[in-house]
Backbone as a chain_set.jsonl record, in Angstrom:
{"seq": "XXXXXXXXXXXXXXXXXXXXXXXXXXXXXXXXXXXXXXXXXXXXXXXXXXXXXXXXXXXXXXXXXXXXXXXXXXXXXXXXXXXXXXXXXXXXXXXXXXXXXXXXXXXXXXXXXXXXXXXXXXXXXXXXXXXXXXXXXXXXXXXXXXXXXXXXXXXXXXXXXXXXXXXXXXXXXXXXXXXXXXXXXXXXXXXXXXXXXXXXXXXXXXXXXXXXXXXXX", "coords": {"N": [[47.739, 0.224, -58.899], [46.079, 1.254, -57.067], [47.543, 3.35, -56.277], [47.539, 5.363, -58.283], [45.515, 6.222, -58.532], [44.679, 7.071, -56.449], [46.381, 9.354, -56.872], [44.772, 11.158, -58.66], [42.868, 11.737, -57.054], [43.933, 12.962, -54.766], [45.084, 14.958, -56.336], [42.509, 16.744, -57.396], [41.329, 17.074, -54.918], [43.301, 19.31, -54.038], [44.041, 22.248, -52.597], [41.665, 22.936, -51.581], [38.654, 23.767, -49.925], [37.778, 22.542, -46.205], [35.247, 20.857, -45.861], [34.624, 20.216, -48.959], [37.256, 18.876, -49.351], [37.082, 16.607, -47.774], [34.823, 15.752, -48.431], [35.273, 14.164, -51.0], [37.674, 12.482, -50.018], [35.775, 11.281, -48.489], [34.431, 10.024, -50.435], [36.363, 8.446, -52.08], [37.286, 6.624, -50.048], [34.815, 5.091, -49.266], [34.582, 3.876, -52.213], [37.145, 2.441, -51.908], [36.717, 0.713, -49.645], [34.512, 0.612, -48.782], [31.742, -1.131, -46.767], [32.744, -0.314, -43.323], [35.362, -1.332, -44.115], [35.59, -3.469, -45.377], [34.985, -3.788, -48.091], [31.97, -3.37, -50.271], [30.842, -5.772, -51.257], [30.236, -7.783, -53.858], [29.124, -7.015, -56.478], [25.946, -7.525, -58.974], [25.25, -7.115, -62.841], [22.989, -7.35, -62.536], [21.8, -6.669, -60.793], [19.309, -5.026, -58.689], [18.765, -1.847, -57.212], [20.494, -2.001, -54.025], [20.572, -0.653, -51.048], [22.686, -2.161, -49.11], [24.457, -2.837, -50.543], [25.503, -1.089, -52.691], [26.726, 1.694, -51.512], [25.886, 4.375, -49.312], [26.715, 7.836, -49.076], [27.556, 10.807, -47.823], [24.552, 12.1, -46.995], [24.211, 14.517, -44.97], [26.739, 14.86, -44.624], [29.508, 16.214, -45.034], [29.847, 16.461, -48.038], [27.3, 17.039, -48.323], [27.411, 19.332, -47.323], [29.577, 20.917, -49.12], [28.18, 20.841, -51.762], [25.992, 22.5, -50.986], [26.917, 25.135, -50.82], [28.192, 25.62, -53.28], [28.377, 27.343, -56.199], [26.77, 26.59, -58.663], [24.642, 25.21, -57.474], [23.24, 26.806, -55.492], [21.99, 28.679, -57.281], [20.794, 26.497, -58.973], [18.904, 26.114, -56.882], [17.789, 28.245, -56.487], [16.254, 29.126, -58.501], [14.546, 27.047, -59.007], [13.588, 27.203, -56.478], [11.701, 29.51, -56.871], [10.192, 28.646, -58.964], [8.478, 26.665, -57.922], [7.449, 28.402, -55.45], [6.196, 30.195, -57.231], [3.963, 28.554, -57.872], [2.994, 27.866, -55.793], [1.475, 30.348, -55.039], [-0.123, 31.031, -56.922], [-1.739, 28.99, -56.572], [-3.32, 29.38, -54.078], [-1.851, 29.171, -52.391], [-2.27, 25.875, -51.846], [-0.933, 22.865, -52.803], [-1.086, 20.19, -54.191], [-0.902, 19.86, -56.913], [1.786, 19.43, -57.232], [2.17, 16.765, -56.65], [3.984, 13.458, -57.708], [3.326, 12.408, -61.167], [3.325, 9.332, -62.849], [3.45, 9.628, -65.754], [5.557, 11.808, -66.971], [4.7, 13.973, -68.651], [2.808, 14.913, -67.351], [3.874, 15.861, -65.184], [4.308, 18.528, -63.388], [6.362, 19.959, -62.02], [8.73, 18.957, -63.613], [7.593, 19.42, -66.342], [7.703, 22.783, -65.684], [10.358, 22.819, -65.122], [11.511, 22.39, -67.499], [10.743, 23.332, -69.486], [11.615, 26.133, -68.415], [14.797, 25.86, -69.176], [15.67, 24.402, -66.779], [18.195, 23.14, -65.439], [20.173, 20.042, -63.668], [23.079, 20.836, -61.081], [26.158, 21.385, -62.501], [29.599, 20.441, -62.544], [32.458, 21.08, -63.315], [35.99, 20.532, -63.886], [38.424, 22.477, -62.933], [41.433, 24.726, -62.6], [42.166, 26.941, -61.941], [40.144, 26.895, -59.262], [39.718, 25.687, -56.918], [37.709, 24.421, -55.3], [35.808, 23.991, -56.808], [37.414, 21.617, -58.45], [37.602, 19.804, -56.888], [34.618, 19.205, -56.274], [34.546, 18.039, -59.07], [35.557, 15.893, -59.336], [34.263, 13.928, -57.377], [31.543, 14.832, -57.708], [31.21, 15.599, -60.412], [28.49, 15.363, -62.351], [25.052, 15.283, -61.338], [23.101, 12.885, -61.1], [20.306, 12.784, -61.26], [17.343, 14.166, -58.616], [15.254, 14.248, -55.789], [12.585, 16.52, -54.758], [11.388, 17.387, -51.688], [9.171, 18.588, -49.722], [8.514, 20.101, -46.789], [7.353, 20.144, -43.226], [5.077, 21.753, -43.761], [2.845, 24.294, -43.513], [-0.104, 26.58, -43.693], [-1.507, 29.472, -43.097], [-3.748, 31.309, -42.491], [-3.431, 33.691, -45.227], [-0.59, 33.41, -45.356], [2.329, 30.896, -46.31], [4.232, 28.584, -45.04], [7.259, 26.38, -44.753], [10.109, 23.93, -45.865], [11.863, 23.23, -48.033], [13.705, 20.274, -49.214], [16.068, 19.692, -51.45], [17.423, 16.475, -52.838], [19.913, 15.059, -53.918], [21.53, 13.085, -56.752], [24.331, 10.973, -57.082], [26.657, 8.612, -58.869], [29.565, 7.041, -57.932], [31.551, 6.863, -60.142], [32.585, 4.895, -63.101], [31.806, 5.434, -66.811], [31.953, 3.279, -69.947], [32.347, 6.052, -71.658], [33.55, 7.932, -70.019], [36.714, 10.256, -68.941], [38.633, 7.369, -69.568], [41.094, 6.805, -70.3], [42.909, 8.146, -69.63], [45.543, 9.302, -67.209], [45.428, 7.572, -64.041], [42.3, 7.53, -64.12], [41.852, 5.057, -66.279], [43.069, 2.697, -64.196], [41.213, 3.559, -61.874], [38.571, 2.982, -63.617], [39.442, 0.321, -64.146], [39.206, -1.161, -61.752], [36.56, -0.626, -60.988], [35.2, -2.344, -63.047], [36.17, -4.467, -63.797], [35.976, -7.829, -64.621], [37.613, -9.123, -63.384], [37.752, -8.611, -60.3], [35.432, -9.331, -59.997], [33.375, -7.79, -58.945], [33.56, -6.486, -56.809], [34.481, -3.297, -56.263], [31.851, -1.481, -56.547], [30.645, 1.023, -57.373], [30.069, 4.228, -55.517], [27.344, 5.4, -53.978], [26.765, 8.994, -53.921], [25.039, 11.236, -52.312], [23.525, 14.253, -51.971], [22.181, 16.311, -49.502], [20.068, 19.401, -49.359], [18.426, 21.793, -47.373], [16.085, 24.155, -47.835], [15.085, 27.097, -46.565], [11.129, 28.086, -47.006], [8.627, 30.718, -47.419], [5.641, 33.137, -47.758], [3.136, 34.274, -49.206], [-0.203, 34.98, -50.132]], "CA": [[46.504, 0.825, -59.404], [45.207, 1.936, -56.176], [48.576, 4.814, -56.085], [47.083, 6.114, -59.674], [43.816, 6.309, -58.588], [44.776, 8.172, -55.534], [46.957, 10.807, -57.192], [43.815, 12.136, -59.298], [41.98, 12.068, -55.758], [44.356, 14.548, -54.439], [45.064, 16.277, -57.126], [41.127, 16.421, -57.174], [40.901, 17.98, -53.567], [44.275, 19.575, -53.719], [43.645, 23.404, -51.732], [40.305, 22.854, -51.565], [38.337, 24.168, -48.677], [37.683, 21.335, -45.645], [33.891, 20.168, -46.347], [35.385, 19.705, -50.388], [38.095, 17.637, -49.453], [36.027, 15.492, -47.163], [34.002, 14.768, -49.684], [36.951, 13.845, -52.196], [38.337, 11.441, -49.17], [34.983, 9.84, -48.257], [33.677, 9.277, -51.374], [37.031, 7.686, -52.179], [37.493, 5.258, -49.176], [33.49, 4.339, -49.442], [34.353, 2.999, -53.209], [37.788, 1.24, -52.251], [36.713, -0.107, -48.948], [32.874, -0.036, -48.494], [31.38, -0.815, -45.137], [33.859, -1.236, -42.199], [36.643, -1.776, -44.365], [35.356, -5.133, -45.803], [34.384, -3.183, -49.5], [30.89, -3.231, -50.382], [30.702, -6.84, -51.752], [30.038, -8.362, -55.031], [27.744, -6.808, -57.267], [26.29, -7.993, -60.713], [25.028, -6.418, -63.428], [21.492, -8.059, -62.215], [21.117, -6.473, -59.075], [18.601, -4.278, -57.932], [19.723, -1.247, -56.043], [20.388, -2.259, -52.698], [21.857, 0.283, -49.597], [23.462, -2.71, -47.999], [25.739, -3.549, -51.218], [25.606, 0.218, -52.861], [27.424, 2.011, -50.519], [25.527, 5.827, -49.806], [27.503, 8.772, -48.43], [27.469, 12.437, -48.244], [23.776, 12.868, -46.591], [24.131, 15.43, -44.421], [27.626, 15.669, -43.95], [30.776, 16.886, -45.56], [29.345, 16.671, -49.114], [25.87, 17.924, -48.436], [27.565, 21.476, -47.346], [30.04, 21.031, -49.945], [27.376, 20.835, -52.853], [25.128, 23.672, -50.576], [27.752, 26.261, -50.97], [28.704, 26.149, -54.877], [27.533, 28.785, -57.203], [25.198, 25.587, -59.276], [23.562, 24.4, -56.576], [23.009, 27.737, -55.25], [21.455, 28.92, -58.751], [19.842, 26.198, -59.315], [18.293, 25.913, -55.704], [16.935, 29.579, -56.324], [15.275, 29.589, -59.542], [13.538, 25.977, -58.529], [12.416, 27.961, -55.561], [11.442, 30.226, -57.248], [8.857, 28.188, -59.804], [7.825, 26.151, -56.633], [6.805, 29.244, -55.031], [4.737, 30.945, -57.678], [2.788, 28.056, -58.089], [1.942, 27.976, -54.373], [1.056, 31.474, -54.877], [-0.958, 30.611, -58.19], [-2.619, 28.041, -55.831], [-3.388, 29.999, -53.162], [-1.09, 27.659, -50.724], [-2.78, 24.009, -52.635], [0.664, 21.734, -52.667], [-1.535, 18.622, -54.817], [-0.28, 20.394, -58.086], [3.007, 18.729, -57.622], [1.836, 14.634, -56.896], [4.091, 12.466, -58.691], [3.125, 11.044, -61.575], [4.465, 8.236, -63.574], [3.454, 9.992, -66.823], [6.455, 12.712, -66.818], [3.945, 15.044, -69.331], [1.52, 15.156, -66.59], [4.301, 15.961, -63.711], [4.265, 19.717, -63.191], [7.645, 20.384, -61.762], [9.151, 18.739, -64.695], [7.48, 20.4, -67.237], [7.877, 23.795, -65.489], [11.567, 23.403, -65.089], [12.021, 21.696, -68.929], [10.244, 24.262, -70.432], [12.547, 27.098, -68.177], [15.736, 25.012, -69.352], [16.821, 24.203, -65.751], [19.148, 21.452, -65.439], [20.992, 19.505, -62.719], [24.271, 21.328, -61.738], [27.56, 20.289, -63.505], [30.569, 20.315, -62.09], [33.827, 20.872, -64.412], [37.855, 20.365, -63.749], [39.076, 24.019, -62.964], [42.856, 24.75, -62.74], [41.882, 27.984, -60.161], [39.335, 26.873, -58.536], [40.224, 24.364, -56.094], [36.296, 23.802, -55.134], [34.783, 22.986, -58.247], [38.058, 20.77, -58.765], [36.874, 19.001, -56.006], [33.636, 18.527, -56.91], [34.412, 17.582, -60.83], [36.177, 14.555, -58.744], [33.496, 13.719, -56.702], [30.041, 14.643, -58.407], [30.84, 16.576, -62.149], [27.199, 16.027, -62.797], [24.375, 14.855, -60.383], [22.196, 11.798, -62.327], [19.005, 13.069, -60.553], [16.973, 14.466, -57.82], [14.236, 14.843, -55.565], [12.407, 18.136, -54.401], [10.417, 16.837, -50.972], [8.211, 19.841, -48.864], [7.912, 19.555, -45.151], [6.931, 20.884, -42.152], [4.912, 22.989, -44.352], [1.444, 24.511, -43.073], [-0.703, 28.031, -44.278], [-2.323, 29.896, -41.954], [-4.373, 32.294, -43.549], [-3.245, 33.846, -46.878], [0.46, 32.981, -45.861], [2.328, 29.41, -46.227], [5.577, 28.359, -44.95], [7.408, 25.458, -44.78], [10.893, 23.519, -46.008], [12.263, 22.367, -48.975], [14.622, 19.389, -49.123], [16.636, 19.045, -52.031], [18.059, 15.554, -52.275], [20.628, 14.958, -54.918], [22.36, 11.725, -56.296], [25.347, 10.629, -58.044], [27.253, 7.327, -58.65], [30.884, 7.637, -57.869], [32.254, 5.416, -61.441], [33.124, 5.543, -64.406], [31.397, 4.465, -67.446], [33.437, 3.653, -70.941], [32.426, 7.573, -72.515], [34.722, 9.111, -69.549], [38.039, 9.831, -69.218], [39.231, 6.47, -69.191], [42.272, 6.809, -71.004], [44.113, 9.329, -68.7], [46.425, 8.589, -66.291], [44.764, 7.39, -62.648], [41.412, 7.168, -64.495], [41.722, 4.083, -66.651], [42.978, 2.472, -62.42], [39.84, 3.852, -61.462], [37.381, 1.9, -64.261], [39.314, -0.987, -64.225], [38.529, -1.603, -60.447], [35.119, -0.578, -60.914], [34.731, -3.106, -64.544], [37.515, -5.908, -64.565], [35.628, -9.149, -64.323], [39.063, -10.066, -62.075], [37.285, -7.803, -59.041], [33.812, -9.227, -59.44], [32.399, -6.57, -58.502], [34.067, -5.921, -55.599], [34.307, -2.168, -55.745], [31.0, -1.167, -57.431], [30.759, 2.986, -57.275], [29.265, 4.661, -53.892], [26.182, 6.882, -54.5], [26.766, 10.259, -53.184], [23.88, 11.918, -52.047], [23.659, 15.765, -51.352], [20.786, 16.612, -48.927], [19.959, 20.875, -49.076], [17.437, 22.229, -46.998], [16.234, 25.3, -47.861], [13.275, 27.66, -45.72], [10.227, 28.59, -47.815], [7.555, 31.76, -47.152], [5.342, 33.595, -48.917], [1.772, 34.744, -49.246], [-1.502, 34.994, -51.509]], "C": [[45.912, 1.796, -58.391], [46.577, 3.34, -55.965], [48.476, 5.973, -57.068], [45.884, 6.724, -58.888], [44.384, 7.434, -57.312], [45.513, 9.515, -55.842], [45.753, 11.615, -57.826], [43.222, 12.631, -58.225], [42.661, 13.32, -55.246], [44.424, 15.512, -55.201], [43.335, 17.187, -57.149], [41.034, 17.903, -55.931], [42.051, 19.166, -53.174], [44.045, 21.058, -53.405], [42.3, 24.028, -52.012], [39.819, 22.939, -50.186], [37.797, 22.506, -48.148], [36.558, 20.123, -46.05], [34.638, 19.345, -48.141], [36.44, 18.504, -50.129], [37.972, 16.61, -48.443], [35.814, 15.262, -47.476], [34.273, 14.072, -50.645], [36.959, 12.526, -51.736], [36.993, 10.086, -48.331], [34.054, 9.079, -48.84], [34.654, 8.376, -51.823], [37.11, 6.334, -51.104], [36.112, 4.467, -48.973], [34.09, 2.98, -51.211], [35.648, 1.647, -52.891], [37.428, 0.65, -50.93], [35.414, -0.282, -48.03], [32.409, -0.197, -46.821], [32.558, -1.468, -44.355], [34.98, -1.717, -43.041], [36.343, -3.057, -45.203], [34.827, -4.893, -47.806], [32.76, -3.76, -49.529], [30.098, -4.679, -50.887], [30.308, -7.241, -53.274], [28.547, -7.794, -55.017], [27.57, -7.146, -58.295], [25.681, -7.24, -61.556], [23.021, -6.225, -63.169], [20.846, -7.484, -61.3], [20.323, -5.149, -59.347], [19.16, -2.985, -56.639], [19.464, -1.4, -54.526], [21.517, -1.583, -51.286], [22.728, -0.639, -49.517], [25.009, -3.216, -49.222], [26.084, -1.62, -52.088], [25.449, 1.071, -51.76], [26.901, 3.405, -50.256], [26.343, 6.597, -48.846], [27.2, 10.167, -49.27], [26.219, 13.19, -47.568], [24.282, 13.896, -45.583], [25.377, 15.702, -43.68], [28.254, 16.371, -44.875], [30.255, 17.315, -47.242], [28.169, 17.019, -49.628], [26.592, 19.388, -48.232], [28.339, 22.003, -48.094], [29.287, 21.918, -51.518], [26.136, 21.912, -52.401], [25.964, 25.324, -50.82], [28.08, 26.346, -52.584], [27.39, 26.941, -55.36], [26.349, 27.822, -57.765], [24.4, 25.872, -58.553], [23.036, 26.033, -56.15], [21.967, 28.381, -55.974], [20.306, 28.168, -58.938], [18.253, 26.057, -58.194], [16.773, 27.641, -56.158], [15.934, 29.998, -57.401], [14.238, 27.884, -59.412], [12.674, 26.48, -57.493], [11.395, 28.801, -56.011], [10.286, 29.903, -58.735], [8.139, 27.557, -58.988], [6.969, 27.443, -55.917], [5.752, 30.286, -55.531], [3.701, 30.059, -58.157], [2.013, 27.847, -57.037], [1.04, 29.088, -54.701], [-0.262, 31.49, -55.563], [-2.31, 29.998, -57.277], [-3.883, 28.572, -54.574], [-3.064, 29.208, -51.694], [-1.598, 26.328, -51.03], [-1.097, 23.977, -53.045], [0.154, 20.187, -54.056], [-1.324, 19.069, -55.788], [1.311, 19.419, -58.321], [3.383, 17.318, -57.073], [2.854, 14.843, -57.718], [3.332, 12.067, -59.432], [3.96, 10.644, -62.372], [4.242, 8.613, -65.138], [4.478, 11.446, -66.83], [5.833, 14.147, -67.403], [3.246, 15.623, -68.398], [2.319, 15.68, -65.057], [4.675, 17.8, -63.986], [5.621, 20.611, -63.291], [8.266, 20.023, -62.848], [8.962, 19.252, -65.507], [7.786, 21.938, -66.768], [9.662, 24.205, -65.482], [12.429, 22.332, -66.53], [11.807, 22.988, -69.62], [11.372, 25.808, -69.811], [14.089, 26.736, -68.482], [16.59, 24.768, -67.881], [17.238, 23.142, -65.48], [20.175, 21.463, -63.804], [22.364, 20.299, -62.745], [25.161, 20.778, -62.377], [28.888, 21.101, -63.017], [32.079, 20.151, -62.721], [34.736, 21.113, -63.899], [37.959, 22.007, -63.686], [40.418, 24.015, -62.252], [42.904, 25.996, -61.711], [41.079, 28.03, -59.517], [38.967, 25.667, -57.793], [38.803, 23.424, -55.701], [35.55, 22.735, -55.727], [35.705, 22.006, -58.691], [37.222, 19.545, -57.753], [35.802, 18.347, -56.409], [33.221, 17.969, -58.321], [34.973, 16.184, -60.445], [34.993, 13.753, -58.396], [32.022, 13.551, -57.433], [30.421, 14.61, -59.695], [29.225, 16.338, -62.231], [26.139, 14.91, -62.047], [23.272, 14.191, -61.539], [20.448, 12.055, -62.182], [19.062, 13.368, -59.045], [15.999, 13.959, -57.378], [13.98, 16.053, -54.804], [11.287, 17.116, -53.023], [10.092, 18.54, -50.199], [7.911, 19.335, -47.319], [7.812, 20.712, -44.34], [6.123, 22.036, -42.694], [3.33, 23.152, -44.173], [1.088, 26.097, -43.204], [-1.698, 28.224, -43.048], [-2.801, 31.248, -42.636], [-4.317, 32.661, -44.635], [-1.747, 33.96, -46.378], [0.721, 31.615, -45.257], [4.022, 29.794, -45.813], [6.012, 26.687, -44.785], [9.058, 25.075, -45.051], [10.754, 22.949, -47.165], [13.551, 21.612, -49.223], [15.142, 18.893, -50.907], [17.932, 18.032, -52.043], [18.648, 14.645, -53.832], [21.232, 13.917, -55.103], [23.092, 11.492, -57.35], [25.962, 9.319, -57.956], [29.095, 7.659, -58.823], [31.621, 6.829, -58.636], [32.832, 6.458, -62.318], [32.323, 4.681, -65.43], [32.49, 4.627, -68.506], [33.252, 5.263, -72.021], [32.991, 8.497, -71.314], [35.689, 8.904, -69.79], [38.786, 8.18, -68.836], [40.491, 5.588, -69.394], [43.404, 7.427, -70.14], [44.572, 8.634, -67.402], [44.952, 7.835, -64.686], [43.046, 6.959, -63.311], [41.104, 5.867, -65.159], [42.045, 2.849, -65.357], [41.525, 2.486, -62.465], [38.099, 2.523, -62.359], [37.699, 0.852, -64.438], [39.128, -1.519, -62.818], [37.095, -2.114, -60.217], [34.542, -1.747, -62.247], [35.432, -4.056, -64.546], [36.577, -7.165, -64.071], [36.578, -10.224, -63.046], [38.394, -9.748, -60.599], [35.839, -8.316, -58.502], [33.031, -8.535, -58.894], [32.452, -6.203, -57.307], [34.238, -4.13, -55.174], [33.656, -1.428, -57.146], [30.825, 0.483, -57.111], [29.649, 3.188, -56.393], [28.111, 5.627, -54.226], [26.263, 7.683, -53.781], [25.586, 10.592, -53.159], [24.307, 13.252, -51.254], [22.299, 15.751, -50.772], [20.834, 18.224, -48.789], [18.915, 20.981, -48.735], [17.507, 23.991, -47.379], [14.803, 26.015, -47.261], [12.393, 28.296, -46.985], [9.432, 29.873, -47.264], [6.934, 32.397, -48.019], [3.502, 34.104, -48.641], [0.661, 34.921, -50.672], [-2.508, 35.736, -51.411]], "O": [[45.381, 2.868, -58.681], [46.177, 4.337, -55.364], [48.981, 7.09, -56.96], [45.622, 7.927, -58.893], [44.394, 8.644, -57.541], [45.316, 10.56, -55.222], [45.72, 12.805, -57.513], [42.965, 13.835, -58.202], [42.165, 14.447, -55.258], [44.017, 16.658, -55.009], [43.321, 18.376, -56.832], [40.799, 19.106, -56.045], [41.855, 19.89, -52.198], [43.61, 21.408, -54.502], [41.948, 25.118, -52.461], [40.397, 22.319, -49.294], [37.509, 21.568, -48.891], [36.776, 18.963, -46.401], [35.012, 18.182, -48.293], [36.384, 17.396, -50.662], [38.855, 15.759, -48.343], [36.11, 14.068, -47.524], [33.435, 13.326, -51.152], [36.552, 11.561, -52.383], [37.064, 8.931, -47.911], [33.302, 8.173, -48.482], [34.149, 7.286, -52.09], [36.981, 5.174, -51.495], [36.168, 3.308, -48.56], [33.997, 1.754, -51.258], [35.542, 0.475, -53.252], [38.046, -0.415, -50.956], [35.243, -0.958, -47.016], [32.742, 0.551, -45.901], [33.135, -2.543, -44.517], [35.6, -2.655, -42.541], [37.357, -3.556, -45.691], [34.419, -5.794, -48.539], [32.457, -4.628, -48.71], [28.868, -4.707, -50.907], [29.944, -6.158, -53.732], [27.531, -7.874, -54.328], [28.565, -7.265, -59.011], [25.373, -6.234, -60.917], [22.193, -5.374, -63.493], [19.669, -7.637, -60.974], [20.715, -4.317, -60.165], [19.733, -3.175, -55.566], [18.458, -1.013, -53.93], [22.616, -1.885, -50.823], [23.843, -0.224, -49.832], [26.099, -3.704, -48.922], [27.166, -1.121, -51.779], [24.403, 1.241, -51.135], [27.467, 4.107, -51.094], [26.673, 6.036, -47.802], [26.876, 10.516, -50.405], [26.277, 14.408, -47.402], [25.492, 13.737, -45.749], [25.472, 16.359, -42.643], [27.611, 17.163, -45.565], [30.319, 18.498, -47.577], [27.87, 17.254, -50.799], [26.331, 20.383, -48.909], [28.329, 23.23, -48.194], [29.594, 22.96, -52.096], [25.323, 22.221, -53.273], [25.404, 26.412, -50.952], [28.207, 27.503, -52.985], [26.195, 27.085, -55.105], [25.174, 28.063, -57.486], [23.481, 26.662, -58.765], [22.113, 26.326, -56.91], [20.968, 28.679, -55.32], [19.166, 28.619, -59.054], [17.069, 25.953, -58.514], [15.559, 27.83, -56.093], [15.072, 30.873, -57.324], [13.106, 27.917, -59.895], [11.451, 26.348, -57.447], [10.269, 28.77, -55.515], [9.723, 30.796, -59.369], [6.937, 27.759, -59.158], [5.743, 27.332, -55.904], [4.905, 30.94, -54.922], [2.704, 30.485, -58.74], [0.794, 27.677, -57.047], [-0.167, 28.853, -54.664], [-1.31, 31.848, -55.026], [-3.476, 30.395, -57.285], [-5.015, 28.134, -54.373], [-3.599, 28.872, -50.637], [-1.196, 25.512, -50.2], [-0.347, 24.862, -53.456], [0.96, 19.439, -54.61], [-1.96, 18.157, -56.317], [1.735, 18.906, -59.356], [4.509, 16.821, -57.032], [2.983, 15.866, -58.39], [2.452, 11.342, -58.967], [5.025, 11.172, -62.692], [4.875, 7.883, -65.901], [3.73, 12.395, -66.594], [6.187, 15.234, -66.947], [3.002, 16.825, -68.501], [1.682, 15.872, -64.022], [5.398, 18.093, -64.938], [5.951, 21.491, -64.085], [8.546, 21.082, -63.411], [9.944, 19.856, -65.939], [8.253, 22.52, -67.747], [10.178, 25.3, -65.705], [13.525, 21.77, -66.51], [12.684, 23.583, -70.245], [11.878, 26.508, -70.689], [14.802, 27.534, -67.873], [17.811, 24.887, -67.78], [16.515, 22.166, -65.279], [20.652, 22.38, -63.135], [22.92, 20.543, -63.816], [24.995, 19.654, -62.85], [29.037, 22.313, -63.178], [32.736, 19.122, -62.564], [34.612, 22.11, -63.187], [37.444, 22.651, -64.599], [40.515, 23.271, -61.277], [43.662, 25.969, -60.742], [40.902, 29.099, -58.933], [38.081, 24.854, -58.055], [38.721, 22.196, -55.747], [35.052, 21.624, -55.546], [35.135, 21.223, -59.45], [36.423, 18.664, -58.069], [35.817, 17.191, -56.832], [32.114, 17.584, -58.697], [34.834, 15.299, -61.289], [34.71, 12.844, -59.177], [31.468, 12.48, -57.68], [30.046, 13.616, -60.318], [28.627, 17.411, -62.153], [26.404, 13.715, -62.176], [22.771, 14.76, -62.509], [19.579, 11.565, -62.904], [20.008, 13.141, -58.29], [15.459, 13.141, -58.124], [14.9, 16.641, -54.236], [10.515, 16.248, -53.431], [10.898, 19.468, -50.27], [7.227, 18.397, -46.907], [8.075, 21.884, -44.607], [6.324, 23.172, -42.265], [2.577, 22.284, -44.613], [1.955, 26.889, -42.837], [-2.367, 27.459, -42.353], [-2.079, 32.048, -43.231], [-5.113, 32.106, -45.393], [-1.27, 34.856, -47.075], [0.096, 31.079, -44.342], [4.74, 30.753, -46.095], [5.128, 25.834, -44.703], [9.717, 25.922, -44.448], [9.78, 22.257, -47.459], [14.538, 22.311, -49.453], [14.651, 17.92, -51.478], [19.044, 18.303, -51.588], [18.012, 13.88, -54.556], [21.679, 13.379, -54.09], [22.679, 11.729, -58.485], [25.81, 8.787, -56.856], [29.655, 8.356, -59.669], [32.375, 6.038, -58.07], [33.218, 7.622, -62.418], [32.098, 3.493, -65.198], [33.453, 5.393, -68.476], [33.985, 5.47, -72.989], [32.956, 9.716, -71.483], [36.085, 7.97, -70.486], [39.427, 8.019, -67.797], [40.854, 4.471, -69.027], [44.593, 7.108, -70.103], [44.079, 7.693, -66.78], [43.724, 7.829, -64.775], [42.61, 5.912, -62.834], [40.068, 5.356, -64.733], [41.244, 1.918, -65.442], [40.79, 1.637, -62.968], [37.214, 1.788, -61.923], [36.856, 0.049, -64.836], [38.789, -2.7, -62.89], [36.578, -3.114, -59.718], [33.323, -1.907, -62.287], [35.315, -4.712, -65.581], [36.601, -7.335, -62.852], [36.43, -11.23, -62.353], [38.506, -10.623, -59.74], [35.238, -8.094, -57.451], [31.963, -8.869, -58.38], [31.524, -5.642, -56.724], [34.14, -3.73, -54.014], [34.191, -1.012, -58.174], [31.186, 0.657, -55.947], [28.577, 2.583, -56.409], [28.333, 6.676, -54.831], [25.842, 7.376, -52.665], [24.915, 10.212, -54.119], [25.083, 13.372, -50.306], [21.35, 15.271, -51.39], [21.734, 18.552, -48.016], [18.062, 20.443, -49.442], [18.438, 24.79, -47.285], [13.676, 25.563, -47.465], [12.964, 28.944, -47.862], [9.917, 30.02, -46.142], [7.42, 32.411, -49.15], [3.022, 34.117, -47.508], [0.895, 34.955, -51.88], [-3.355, 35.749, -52.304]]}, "num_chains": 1, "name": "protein.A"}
């Protein structure tokens, strides 16, 4: 099972630039062998997400500059900046516009980037494009975000600051993927067979992108 599962992996990363097939190889050895080699331990359907048994990888290395360099992320990075920044502007540098809240109607950023249709990138299988192969292995489509602001202070009528987008995926399979195709049906029965107990539960990738802000009012 585990010689299936690894042929999609390469094929996956197969002349894919270095960062890409880092990210291929350590999102793979996170799901089959978790911390230190010992896999991630028994998980149940009950649990609560917990770092020490959901395994995270990718902050700020190989698969953060991976997922900073594609055309999506790129795209989407720039037109998020780019509603973030005219509401500073709007504001005249005021940041309390975009609080959390727990009513999603009432959360700003959400409605501003529902109503512009911008969506999480997505990541599809390409046959010449060794990258995005990579990352259709690895991410295909990121389950959520957050947008955090730092180091960020206005000094007269201009503001500057940082924006941290911090991206997250679960490295599985549920039963509406491929789970029929070769190396893939391997793959979800590791992650699903009642025989494994939950021995190798899927690693959450996380992309971290910083990107610099500026601007004026």
């Amino acid at each position: 099972m585990w010689g299936e599962f690894n042929d999609i992996m390469n094929i996956g990363k197969a002349g894919a630039d270095a960062d890409n097939q880092q990210a291929v190889d350590d999102l793979r050895n996170a799901f089959r062998y978790g911390h230190n080699g010992q896999s991630a331990g028994t998980v149940t359907v009950d649990d609560d997400y917990d770092p020490a048994k959901y395994l995270q990888v990718g902050s700020g290395s190989a698969l953060s500059r991976a997922v900073a360099a594609s055309p999506q992320e790129q795209s989407y990075i720039e037109k998020a900046k780019g509603i973030i920044l005219q509401s500073i502007t709007d504001n005249r540098g005021g940041t309390a516009q975009f609080q959390v809240q727990d009513d999603l109607n009432k959360n700003l950023l959400y409605q501003r980037f529902k109503n512009s249709g911008l969506q999480y990138p997505v990541y599809d299988f390409s046959v010449t494009d060794a990258n995005q192969r990579a990352l259709s292995i690895a991410i295909h489509q990121f389950h959520g975000h957050t947008i955090r602001l730092k180091d960020y202070k206005v000094t007269g009528n201009t503001f500057s600051g940082t924006l941290v987008f911090h991206s997250y995926d679960r490295f599985g399979l549920d039963p509406d993927d491929e789970i029929t195709n070769y190396g893939f049906i391997d793959w979800f029965t590791l992650q699903h067979f009642d025989r494994f107990d939950g021995k190798y539960p899927p690693a959450i990738a996380v992309a971290d992108v910083e990107v610099p802000i500026s601007g004026s009012f």
